[in-house]
Amino acid sequence: MSSLIASQSTWMDALLAGLASFALRSTVILLGAWLAAHALRRSSAAIRHLIWTSAIVGVLVLPVIRPIVPAWNVPLLTVNARVEAPAAAPVTTPASALQAASREVAPGSGVTTPKAEAASTAPVAQQASDARVDVATSVGDILLRVSGTSVLATMWLLVVTLLLARLVIANVRVAAWRRSSHPVEDAGWLALLSRLSRRHRIGRPVVLLENEATDVPVTWGVVYPVILLPAGADEWSEDQRVAVLTHELAHVKRFDALTQMMGQLALSLLWFHPLVWLAVRRMRLEREHACDDFVLVAGARASHYADELLGLARRLVRPAAPAAAALAMARRSELEGRLLAILDPAIRRTAVRRARAGALTISAIALAVPVAAFRPAARVQTSAVTPMSANIGASPSPVAWRGVDTPSVAVERLEQRPESLLRVNQSDALSELSRRFADLPMTRLSMSPAHPLPRLAFDTEPKPIDLETLIEVTRATKRMTSDHEKGQLLALIAARYQRSDALRDAYLESVFTMTSDQERSAALIALLDRDSLPLSSVAQVLKSTAMMTSDMNKGRVLKRISPTVFADTAVQRAYMEAIVGITSDMERAAALGSLVKQQPLSQPIQLVVLQSAVIMTSNTEKANLLLLFLDKQGLADDQVRKAFFKTAESLTADSEYRRIMTAVMR
């Protein structure tokens, strides 16, 4: 029961986090549209309508392109934090799913796993310094934790459902109007419609209907547009007929029914966002102004057209057509502004050419791409580190906005030749200790396909150095503030590395003080290459890896962890903690696959592996991982089997789902 509730909490947390990200990114696009529309307030209404429409298009494509565009990670701030952990703190994981799973009892072991600690949502500095609160094990406490998220997620889903239902009902009403209407057979109306369609180059067939259910002309339909005239339209004068049909054909030519539908969809998804309401309202107003301008440019006199529009509004007794599905020619709430615009001779009334419309739409989508790819991040500048004598404690919760700190590899070239030399700049704080490396020969930077990160290769065998001096230098590197300089010094230390618990602890303490993911991963890989770490040190490496925000650098370290250490349950949990923050489906699948290949995994770890695969968006990566899980772990346990099928149900591609079900039945 507790694992089911925790799984629900994870799903709702992911939903609200994704929704908040969607809203913030939409804000950037809508603010850009507002600024552009304000700057072009003296331009034609058609241009302003196109700006708002392009912004709505950009908002709607955000959820589509965000999973497929490469991440653009940008660190925005640096937080000074003190990282402390109690000496007896157990291995923990920040994921709520892992919290639930870690309370399970391993089958046949008779020993319960340590209780997970709740991941804090406070700022990073406060997370690092404040005492962490243990999560209660009772189902009642878990329900209290889930309730707040559940209410917000349920409220959002309820309002979205109501708004989408309103849209469906509006289309049903319009469809009922069409069925109850009868086609216009008057030769004058049909000839006028044909002539105006040819004049304005409208190739789609337009259906002209008449119905007593409306008091004003109404238009709807994208592929097969319909113009619905009110009863008594046969009595209109020729000028009034021309003005009305020209206005409605302007909606057809401009595909206003489609843009109106897009605005309603955006409003349904982001109903809580005031800028979306503003954008949809401005779209509707500018649309009617643009159609009025279309009529005036076609030759109608402004005063006569204003009188005809006012006359239509006066005859409006019944509610106009549902705005969510149809475009009514006159609405009393918009009448005053439209009449003032029609009678103002200074207003520009030019239409938008197709080339400009396409350019603006492409520009909005082009703006949506970097907005979708943007990943804000926070760097944590630690002033103290976790004592190495302690087990893995509760690590600082990962920052809410993940990013990557990837400074360029600063290599000072001494000679312009393929094997460039690398010189280590000395820090004032370490000048005395660094002199002990004066006899160290020059080194060169080497790259190889097996080691994508820079590694140091010595021209000659380095001279021996006593262990105590090496430990002293390693401990002193914590005082350095430049991650690059610290990384270069740690590379030299790794080259002279000697297996010693004290040296290993000092080395890992120094790595914990680094904020650059690239430098941190290079230092950890250098240690893994030169030492056979005990399980406690492997867990420390995994804890340091979990603090990274770069999927690429994190994946490089995880791939270097020896599979033999996965037999330890505590290391498995620490490994899962490092995987939780990976957003790249490829890196997450590779890391989970390395764990799944080890047999056997405990039931709680199996459940967490499956729950971690649910949020993957790539059907191929998810399906391959499930097939590997089925082959290596099996489905003997009932809870694992249910979690497996639940993960398989999250696949959106039927072909991949069929592949999984076929493998299950073998």
XYZ file of C-alpha atoms in Angstrom:
666
model
C 0.000 0.000 0.000
C 2.778 2.421 0.927
C 4.662 1.741 -2.310
C 1.471 2.392 -4.309
C 0.923 5.719 -2.545
C 4.551 6.704 -3.039
C 4.255 5.851 -6.728
C 1.179 8.085 -6.957
C 3.087 10.887 -5.236
C 5.974 10.526 -7.687
C 3.592 10.720 -10.644
C 1.841 13.803 -9.274
C 5.118 15.486 -8.380
C 6.342 14.908 -11.933
C 3.059 16.241 -13.342
C 3.170 19.453 -11.294
C 6.884 19.966 -11.977
C 6.306 19.557 -15.709
C 3.308 21.879 -15.577
C 5.281 24.563 -13.719
C 8.086 24.275 -16.266
C 5.548 24.516 -19.119
C 3.980 27.629 -17.581
C 7.322 29.382 -17.005
C 8.530 28.674 -20.529
C 5.188 29.829 -21.947
C 5.593 33.066 -20.013
C 8.767 33.875 -21.935
C 7.039 33.408 -25.302
C 3.889 35.303 -24.312
C 5.881 38.196 -22.846
C 7.812 38.377 -26.110
C 4.517 38.515 -28.014
C 3.191 41.239 -25.726
C 6.313 43.336 -26.243
C 6.172 42.816 -30.009
C 2.468 43.682 -30.184
C 3.049 46.781 -28.061
C 5.942 47.870 -30.265
C 3.747 47.401 -33.357
C 0.617 48.947 -31.873
C 0.450 51.405 -34.794
C 0.654 48.609 -37.362
C -2.347 46.824 -38.798
C -4.556 44.577 -36.685
C -3.674 41.643 -38.960
C -0.007 41.860 -37.945
C -0.841 42.046 -34.242
C -3.219 39.092 -34.583
C -0.483 37.126 -36.308
C 1.942 37.936 -33.477
C -0.450 36.605 -30.844
C -1.297 33.574 -32.983
C 2.391 32.765 -33.458
C 2.885 32.998 -29.690
C 0.027 30.547 -29.088
C 1.579 28.191 -31.652
C 4.908 28.473 -29.839
C 3.240 27.653 -26.516
C 1.487 24.587 -27.936
C 4.652 23.164 -29.507
C 6.645 23.486 -26.270
C 5.539 20.125 -24.788
C 6.136 18.475 -28.176
C 9.684 19.676 -28.835
C 11.001 19.739 -25.247
C 11.651 15.948 -25.054
C 13.449 15.884 -28.423
C 15.626 19.013 -28.417
C 19.101 18.808 -26.831
C 19.319 20.279 -23.342
C 20.788 23.775 -23.095
C 22.089 23.827 -19.515
C 22.819 27.286 -18.097
C 24.029 27.732 -14.477
C 22.321 30.872 -13.183
C 23.618 31.210 -9.648
C 26.178 29.898 -7.207
C 25.045 28.905 -3.738
C 27.491 28.752 -0.838
C 26.576 25.753 1.266
C 28.067 23.697 4.076
C 27.616 19.994 3.515
C 27.547 17.977 6.714
C 26.349 14.462 7.359
C 26.053 12.511 10.622
C 28.564 9.729 11.096
C 25.937 7.002 11.235
C 23.676 8.246 8.499
C 22.525 5.515 6.102
C 22.543 5.558 2.335
C 19.564 7.551 1.123
C 17.928 8.523 -2.113
C 15.973 11.676 -2.896
C 13.331 10.020 -5.014
C 10.000 9.466 -3.347
C 9.681 6.129 -5.113
C 12.996 5.001 -3.648
C 11.873 6.153 -0.205
C 8.937 3.793 -0.380
C 10.954 0.944 -1.808
C 13.774 1.236 0.720
C 11.337 0.500 3.538
C 10.516 -2.899 2.044
C 11.966 -6.104 3.429
C 14.305 -7.976 1.080
C 12.814 -11.421 0.314
C 14.282 -14.076 2.505
C 16.743 -11.786 4.209
C 14.811 -11.026 7.360
C 16.473 -7.626 7.493
C 14.760 -4.365 6.699
C 16.525 -1.768 4.634
C 17.296 1.629 6.206
C 14.581 4.226 6.254
C 14.857 6.802 3.459
C 14.918 10.475 4.190
C 12.608 12.922 2.477
C 14.074 15.107 -0.221
C 13.759 18.743 0.741
C 12.307 21.328 -1.618
C 13.898 24.203 0.280
C 16.664 26.275 -1.323
C 20.003 24.532 -1.751
C 21.818 26.495 0.941
C 19.086 25.704 3.451
C 19.058 22.041 2.402
C 22.774 21.763 3.025
C 22.728 23.359 6.464
C 19.376 22.413 7.976
C 18.723 19.103 9.710
C 16.874 16.647 7.513
C 13.509 15.290 8.539
C 12.914 11.561 8.480
C 9.867 10.320 6.618
C 7.421 8.496 8.845
C 6.824 4.895 7.918
C 3.114 4.779 8.556
C 0.668 4.908 5.664
C -1.174 7.713 7.398
C 1.875 9.987 7.322
C 2.457 9.153 3.680
C -1.145 10.106 2.926
C -0.578 13.474 4.597
C 2.491 14.013 2.423
C 0.638 13.107 -0.773
C -2.509 15.101 -0.022
C -1.187 18.561 -0.971
C 0.198 17.410 -4.310
C -2.907 15.326 -4.939
C -5.240 18.299 -4.451
C -3.286 20.531 -6.843
C -2.960 17.861 -9.520
C -6.623 16.891 -9.208
C -7.717 20.533 -9.412
C -5.687 21.107 -12.578
C -7.002 17.941 -14.221
C -10.584 18.784 -13.244
C -10.471 22.288 -14.739
C -8.743 21.012 -17.898
C -11.454 18.395 -18.261
C -14.207 21.004 -17.845
C -12.661 23.374 -20.394
C -12.138 20.605 -22.926
C -15.707 19.451 -22.304
C -16.892 23.003 -22.982
C -14.994 22.949 -26.270
C -16.554 19.626 -27.248
C -20.043 20.831 -26.313
C -19.550 24.002 -28.357
C -18.619 21.952 -31.422
C -21.601 19.665 -30.837
C -23.913 22.714 -30.760
C -22.423 24.038 -33.976
C -22.813 20.625 -35.614
C -26.460 20.585 -34.511
C -26.930 24.010 -36.102
C -25.629 22.690 -39.389
C -27.965 19.695 -39.338
C -30.976 21.855 -38.576
C -30.108 24.522 -41.177
C -31.164 24.557 -44.799
C -28.953 25.645 -47.697
C -29.428 29.065 -49.234
C -30.958 28.655 -52.685
C -31.287 32.312 -53.602
C -29.392 32.847 -56.875
C -28.288 36.334 -55.821
C -26.619 35.085 -52.637
C -24.913 32.175 -54.423
C -23.651 34.346 -57.292
C -22.313 36.914 -54.839
C -20.571 34.212 -52.789
C -18.941 32.749 -55.895
C -17.800 36.156 -57.137
C -16.315 37.228 -53.796
C -14.575 33.848 -53.338
C -12.869 34.216 -56.715
C -11.996 37.848 -56.006
C -10.314 37.044 -52.691
C -8.706 33.808 -53.985
C -10.454 31.382 -51.672
C -10.125 27.916 -53.174
C -11.958 25.918 -50.510
C -15.673 25.338 -51.128
C -17.762 27.485 -48.777
C -21.218 26.276 -47.749
C -23.885 28.976 -47.292
C -26.673 28.040 -44.843
C -29.610 29.792 -43.200
C -31.052 29.166 -39.751
C -33.383 30.906 -37.324
C -31.227 29.874 -34.341
C -28.890 32.853 -34.789
C -29.383 36.600 -35.054
C -26.018 37.409 -36.661
C -23.853 35.740 -39.337
C -21.632 32.972 -37.989
C -18.660 31.151 -39.529
C -16.956 27.890 -38.549
C -14.982 25.060 -40.112
C -11.375 24.786 -41.286
C -11.322 22.307 -44.175
C -14.986 22.749 -45.134
C -15.977 26.236 -43.962
C -19.600 27.151 -43.350
C -21.254 30.572 -43.291
C -24.559 30.594 -41.417
C -26.929 33.479 -42.139
C -29.797 34.505 -39.850
C -33.397 34.331 -40.927
C -34.429 37.418 -42.866
C -31.074 37.836 -44.630
C -32.923 37.863 -47.973
C -34.207 41.348 -47.113
C -30.724 42.858 -46.822
C -29.520 45.398 -49.331
C -26.790 44.558 -51.852
C -24.178 46.610 -49.951
C -25.035 44.884 -46.697
C -24.797 41.473 -48.338
C -21.374 42.321 -49.761
C -20.108 43.615 -46.404
C -21.349 40.575 -44.473
C -20.014 37.987 -46.927
C -16.693 39.827 -47.245
C -16.291 39.835 -43.453
C -17.103 36.131 -43.162
C -14.903 35.197 -46.117
C -12.082 37.095 -44.430
C -12.378 34.616 -41.545
C -12.222 31.755 -44.038
C -9.240 33.167 -45.933
C -7.299 33.827 -42.708
C -8.061 30.372 -41.193
C -9.470 32.085 -38.116
C -11.417 28.968 -37.121
C -8.123 27.087 -36.778
C -6.376 29.802 -34.775
C -9.432 30.095 -32.530
C -9.278 26.359 -31.816
C -5.567 26.589 -30.991
C -6.222 29.432 -28.573
C -8.890 27.388 -26.804
C -6.532 24.416 -26.466
C -3.814 26.612 -24.956
C -6.382 28.101 -22.588
C -7.530 24.639 -21.507
C -4.000 23.504 -20.635
C -2.839 26.721 -18.954
C -6.127 27.967 -17.543
C -4.358 29.326 -14.449
C -1.969 31.521 -16.473
C -3.159 35.154 -16.810
C -0.996 35.793 -19.872
C -2.744 32.977 -21.747
C -6.127 34.587 -21.069
C -4.717 37.895 -22.235
C -3.296 36.337 -25.402
C -6.573 34.589 -26.314
C -8.589 37.751 -25.677
C -6.222 39.912 -27.744
C -6.305 37.303 -30.510
C -10.092 37.495 -30.643
C -10.187 41.306 -30.678
C -7.435 41.707 -33.265
C -9.085 39.031 -35.412
C -12.318 41.000 -35.674
C -10.421 44.258 -36.291
C -8.447 42.535 -39.064
C -11.653 41.275 -40.730
C -13.192 44.734 -40.476
C -10.074 46.148 -42.137
C -10.433 43.494 -44.838
C -13.963 44.731 -45.586
C -12.862 48.391 -45.709
C -9.888 47.628 -47.974
C -12.284 45.715 -50.276
C -14.179 48.989 -50.914
C -16.830 49.403 -48.216
C -17.421 52.886 -46.819
C -16.473 53.129 -43.158
C -19.635 54.997 -42.074
C -22.003 52.615 -43.901
C -20.177 49.552 -42.625
C -20.272 50.884 -39.037
C -24.046 51.446 -39.358
C -24.570 47.913 -40.656
C -22.480 46.447 -37.838
C -24.414 48.492 -35.270
C -27.699 47.321 -36.790
C -26.665 43.694 -36.496
C -25.734 44.200 -32.844
C -29.117 45.792 -32.114
C -30.939 42.747 -33.511
C -28.863 40.467 -31.288
C -31.400 39.111 -28.765
C -30.285 35.533 -28.255
C -26.719 34.660 -27.184
C -24.286 34.584 -30.062
C -22.616 31.400 -31.243
C -20.301 29.642 -28.753
C -16.987 31.490 -29.006
C -15.046 28.275 -28.491
C -16.198 26.800 -31.818
C -17.672 29.528 -34.053
C -16.945 33.099 -35.120
C -19.878 35.470 -34.759
C -19.793 38.709 -36.742
C -21.065 40.919 -33.923
C -20.752 40.677 -30.150
C -21.901 43.554 -27.983
C -18.881 43.312 -25.670
C -16.552 44.107 -28.596
C -18.730 46.583 -30.475
C -17.448 49.909 -29.115
C -13.791 49.261 -29.862
C -14.554 47.959 -33.337
C -16.689 50.978 -34.259
C -13.968 53.383 -33.103
C -11.375 51.482 -35.138
C -13.590 51.404 -38.239
C -14.169 55.170 -38.139
C -10.520 56.077 -37.426
C -8.894 57.078 -40.755
C -5.360 57.012 -39.296
C -5.342 53.264 -38.661
C -3.331 51.078 -41.010
C -5.425 48.346 -42.596
C -2.909 46.404 -44.667
C -3.169 42.628 -44.781
C -0.309 40.272 -44.004
C 1.286 38.482 -46.904
C 1.863 34.760 -46.741
C 5.640 35.147 -46.698
C 5.509 37.423 -43.662
C 2.971 35.180 -41.940
C 5.208 32.166 -42.475
C 8.262 34.080 -41.260
C 6.519 35.167 -38.045
C 5.231 31.658 -37.332
C 8.656 30.117 -37.933
C 10.204 32.793 -35.707
C 7.826 31.876 -32.877
C 8.694 28.190 -33.234
C 12.402 29.080 -33.441
C 12.010 30.999 -30.175
C 10.247 28.015 -28.632
C 13.208 25.717 -29.387
C 15.783 27.429 -27.095
C 13.064 28.095 -24.530
C 12.230 24.373 -24.492
C 15.898 23.381 -24.402
C 16.792 25.816 -21.615
C 17.698 24.126 -18.324
C 18.450 26.631 -15.532
C 20.771 25.339 -12.829
C 22.409 26.235 -9.559
C 26.010 25.534 -8.627
C 26.710 24.557 -5.033
C 29.961 26.059 -3.691
C 30.679 23.902 -0.658
C 32.706 25.323 2.209
C 33.016 22.051 4.116
C 32.576 18.392 3.271
C 31.222 15.210 4.708
C 33.746 13.363 6.907
C 35.094 10.305 5.137
C 34.845 8.255 8.289
C 31.072 8.390 8.065
C 28.884 6.193 5.947
C 26.920 7.809 3.175
C 24.495 10.198 4.814
C 21.660 12.152 3.489
C 23.050 13.968 0.507
C 21.839 17.448 -0.317
C 18.749 17.224 -2.414
C 19.421 17.993 -6.053
C 18.511 21.488 -7.116
C 15.075 21.887 -8.594
C 16.439 23.251 -11.894
C 19.077 20.928 -13.247
C 21.892 22.092 -15.452
C 25.522 21.483 -16.229
C 28.697 23.370 -15.477
C 31.018 22.602 -18.365
C 33.851 25.104 -18.489
C 36.200 24.654 -21.371
C 39.335 22.648 -20.701
C 41.849 25.426 -20.124
C 45.112 24.096 -21.556
C 48.106 26.436 -21.612
C 50.021 25.560 -24.756
C 53.776 25.800 -24.380
C 54.492 24.670 -27.941
C 52.246 24.655 -31.014
C 52.537 20.972 -31.842
C 50.126 17.998 -31.736
C 51.349 16.886 -28.306
C 50.737 20.116 -26.459
C 52.273 20.449 -23.031
C 50.231 21.019 -19.927
C 51.608 23.223 -17.148
C 50.119 23.299 -13.658
C 49.650 26.815 -12.326
C 50.348 27.074 -8.614
C 48.035 28.688 -6.117
C 49.417 31.071 -3.525
C 47.817 29.057 -0.743
C 49.657 25.920 -1.891
C 52.926 27.391 -3.118
C 54.963 25.864 -0.296
C 53.481 22.402 -0.705
C 53.545 22.525 -4.489
C 57.314 23.001 -4.513
C 57.562 19.348 -3.548
C 56.432 18.592 -7.113
C 59.249 20.679 -8.617
C 61.045 17.585 -9.806
C 57.955 16.346 -11.647
C 58.612 16.135 -15.420
C 56.405 17.998 -17.917
C 53.255 16.193 -18.938
C 51.216 16.097 -22.084
C 47.462 15.843 -22.604
C 46.306 12.642 -24.263
C 42.875 11.624 -25.560
C 41.681 8.183 -26.591
C 38.331 6.719 -27.641
C 38.217 4.625 -24.486
C 38.799 7.653 -22.278
C 36.838 10.653 -23.617
C 38.019 12.851 -20.756
C 41.561 14.343 -20.745
C 44.167 12.196 -18.996
C 47.735 12.969 -18.059
C 50.536 10.877 -19.574
C 54.041 11.302 -18.192
C 57.066 11.559 -20.477
C 59.117 9.732 -17.856
C 58.314 7.698 -14.798
C 57.536 10.163 -11.967
C 59.898 10.106 -9.020
C 58.597 8.513 -5.829
C 57.066 10.755 -3.173
C 56.428 9.797 0.426
C 52.825 8.987 1.277
C 52.494 11.512 4.115
C 53.510 14.388 1.829
C 51.075 13.221 -0.826
C 48.242 13.087 1.741
C 49.149 16.563 3.012
C 49.068 18.025 -0.489
C 45.749 16.275 -1.219
C 44.116 17.668 1.921
C 45.354 21.146 1.067
C 43.627 21.140 -2.339
C 40.318 21.753 -0.573
C 41.373 25.371 -0.046
C 41.533 26.066 -3.778
C 38.572 27.935 -5.265
C 39.236 27.269 -8.951
C 37.815 23.916 -10.017
C 40.081 23.835 -13.051
C 43.270 24.376 -11.046
C 42.087 21.920 -8.416
C 41.326 19.351 -11.110
C 44.796 19.688 -12.607
C 46.439 19.238 -9.210
C 44.265 16.198 -8.453
C 45.311 14.744 -11.820
C 48.953 15.006 -10.724
C 48.088 13.411 -7.385
C 46.255 10.582 -9.167
C 49.327 9.981 -11.327
C 51.365 9.354 -8.136
C 48.516 7.651 -6.318
C 49.325 5.075 -3.643
C 46.675 2.806 -2.187
C 45.929 4.161 1.244
C 42.686 4.722 3.143
C 43.864 8.149 4.351
C 44.872 9.264 0.841
C 41.632 7.961 -0.639
C 39.548 9.809 1.959
C 41.480 13.047 1.449
C 41.097 12.713 -2.326
C 37.318 12.189 -2.126
C 36.944 15.080 0.346
C 38.631 17.357 -2.171
C 36.393 16.085 -4.980
C 33.321 16.865 -2.851
C 34.312 20.542 -2.784
C 34.263 20.822 -6.605
C 31.258 22.370 -8.369
C 32.224 21.737 -11.989
C 30.711 18.470 -13.228
C 33.430 18.042 -15.827
C 36.284 18.435 -13.335
C 34.513 16.295 -10.737
C 33.898 13.448 -13.188
C 37.506 13.554 -14.424
C 38.808 13.336 -10.854
C 36.479 10.448 -9.941
C 37.364 8.505 -13.089
C 41.073 8.980 -12.343
C 40.520 7.486 -8.872
C 38.474 4.556 -10.205
C 41.218 3.774 -12.711
C 43.959 3.647 -10.068
C 42.386 2.068 -7.001
C 40.217 -0.905 -6.137
C 37.784 0.837 -3.866
C 36.072 -0.794 -0.886
C 32.286 -0.723 -0.800
C 32.156 2.321 1.502
C 34.339 4.330 -0.904
C 32.292 3.201 -3.907
C 29.219 4.517 -2.122
C 31.027 7.836 -1.550
C 31.870 8.046 -5.259
C 28.221 7.390 -6.115
C 27.111 10.049 -3.652
C 29.433 12.562 -5.299
C 28.128 11.489 -8.708
C 24.521 12.002 -7.598
C 25.302 15.683 -6.921
C 26.201 16.263 -10.586
C 23.698 17.912 -12.910
C 25.272 16.906 -16.228
C 23.838 13.647 -17.566
C 26.868 13.071 -19.784
C 29.459 13.446 -17.020
C 27.345 11.492 -14.572
C 26.960 8.660 -17.087
C 30.725 8.500 -17.642
C 31.356 7.910 -13.958
C 28.575 5.343 -13.609
C 29.958 3.345 -16.531
C 33.291 3.012 -14.684
C 31.752 1.433 -11.569
C 32.681 -2.245 -11.479
C 29.659 -4.584 -11.749
C 31.006 -6.701 -8.891
C 30.058 -4.055 -6.322
C 26.351 -4.328 -7.146
C 26.018 -7.406 -4.994
C 25.902 -5.044 -2.024
C 22.399 -3.656 -1.419
C 23.679 -0.356 -0.015
C 25.742 0.237 -3.161
C 22.698 -0.596 -5.292
C 20.703 2.092 -3.490
C 23.520 4.614 -3.863
C 23.733 3.754 -7.555
C 19.978 4.335 -7.931
C 20.336 7.669 -6.128
C 22.780 8.768 -8.810
C 20.430 7.615 -11.580
C 17.370 9.447 -10.216
C 18.552 12.857 -11.399
C 19.403 11.766 -14.970
C 17.039 13.394 -17.478
C 18.519 11.925 -20.672
C 16.677 8.731 -21.631
C 19.787 7.295 -23.264
C 22.014 7.846 -20.208
C 19.295 6.700 -17.797
C 18.649 3.529 -19.813
C 22.378 2.737 -19.992
C 22.815 3.194 -16.231
C 19.709 1.177 -15.362
C 20.762 -1.512 -17.824
C 24.123 -1.904 -16.083
C 22.295 -2.470 -12.806
C 19.654 -4.805 -14.254
C 22.334 -7.096 -15.708
C 23.442 -7.986 -12.156
C 21.641 -10.946 -10.639
C 19.809 -11.018 -8.459
C 18.584 -7.560 -7.374
C 16.519 -7.230 -4.224
C 12.794 -6.653 -4.607
C 12.896 -2.976 -3.491
C 15.657 -2.196 -6.002
C 13.740 -3.978 -8.772
C 10.681 -1.860 -8.012
C 12.694 1.351 -8.067
C 14.296 0.393 -11.396
C 10.860 -0.076 -12.954
C 9.492 3.128 -11.427
C 12.517 5.045 -12.714
C 11.781 3.777 -16.228
C 8.194 5.074 -16.205
C 9.180 8.714 -16.753
C 11.360 7.887 -19.776
C 9.851 9.377 -22.933
C 11.753 7.321 -25.504
C 9.694 4.225 -26.327
C 12.693 2.427 -27.797
C 14.955 2.969 -24.772
C 12.164 2.027 -22.365
C 11.212 -1.106 -24.295
C 14.824 -2.294 -24.552
C 15.267 -1.793 -20.807
C 12.092 -3.766 -20.043
C 13.222 -6.624 -22.285
C 16.572 -6.686 -20.493
C 14.806 -6.651 -17.123
C 12.576 -9.538 -18.209
C 15.581 -11.559 -19.336
C 17.857 -10.894 -16.341
C 15.467 -10.438 -13.399
C 12.249 -12.204 -14.359
C 8.740 -11.647 -12.991
C 8.537 -14.225 -10.200
C 7.502 -11.655 -7.557
C 3.888 -10.420 -7.688
C 4.718 -6.785 -6.872
C 7.529 -6.730 -9.416
C 5.194 -8.208 -12.035
C 2.587 -5.498 -11.400
C 5.219 -2.770 -11.559
C 6.568 -4.253 -14.813
C 3.156 -4.181 -16.504
C 2.485 -0.669 -15.210
C 5.760 0.510 -16.745
C 4.914 -1.265 -20.009
C 1.544 0.510 -20.092
C 3.360 3.862 -20.141
C 4.673 3.031 -23.638
C 2.924 5.128 -26.275
C 4.059 3.103 -29.300
C 1.898 0.024 -29.947
C 4.723 -1.738 -31.768
C 6.996 -1.528 -28.696
C 4.150 -2.587 -26.395
C 3.480 -5.600 -28.616
C 7.182 -6.491 -28.486
C 7.122 -6.463 -24.673
C 3.928 -8.522 -24.378
C 5.251 -11.063 -26.893
C 8.408 -11.496 -24.825
C 6.339 -11.953 -21.649
C 4.342 -14.809 -23.214
C 7.424 -16.757 -24.326
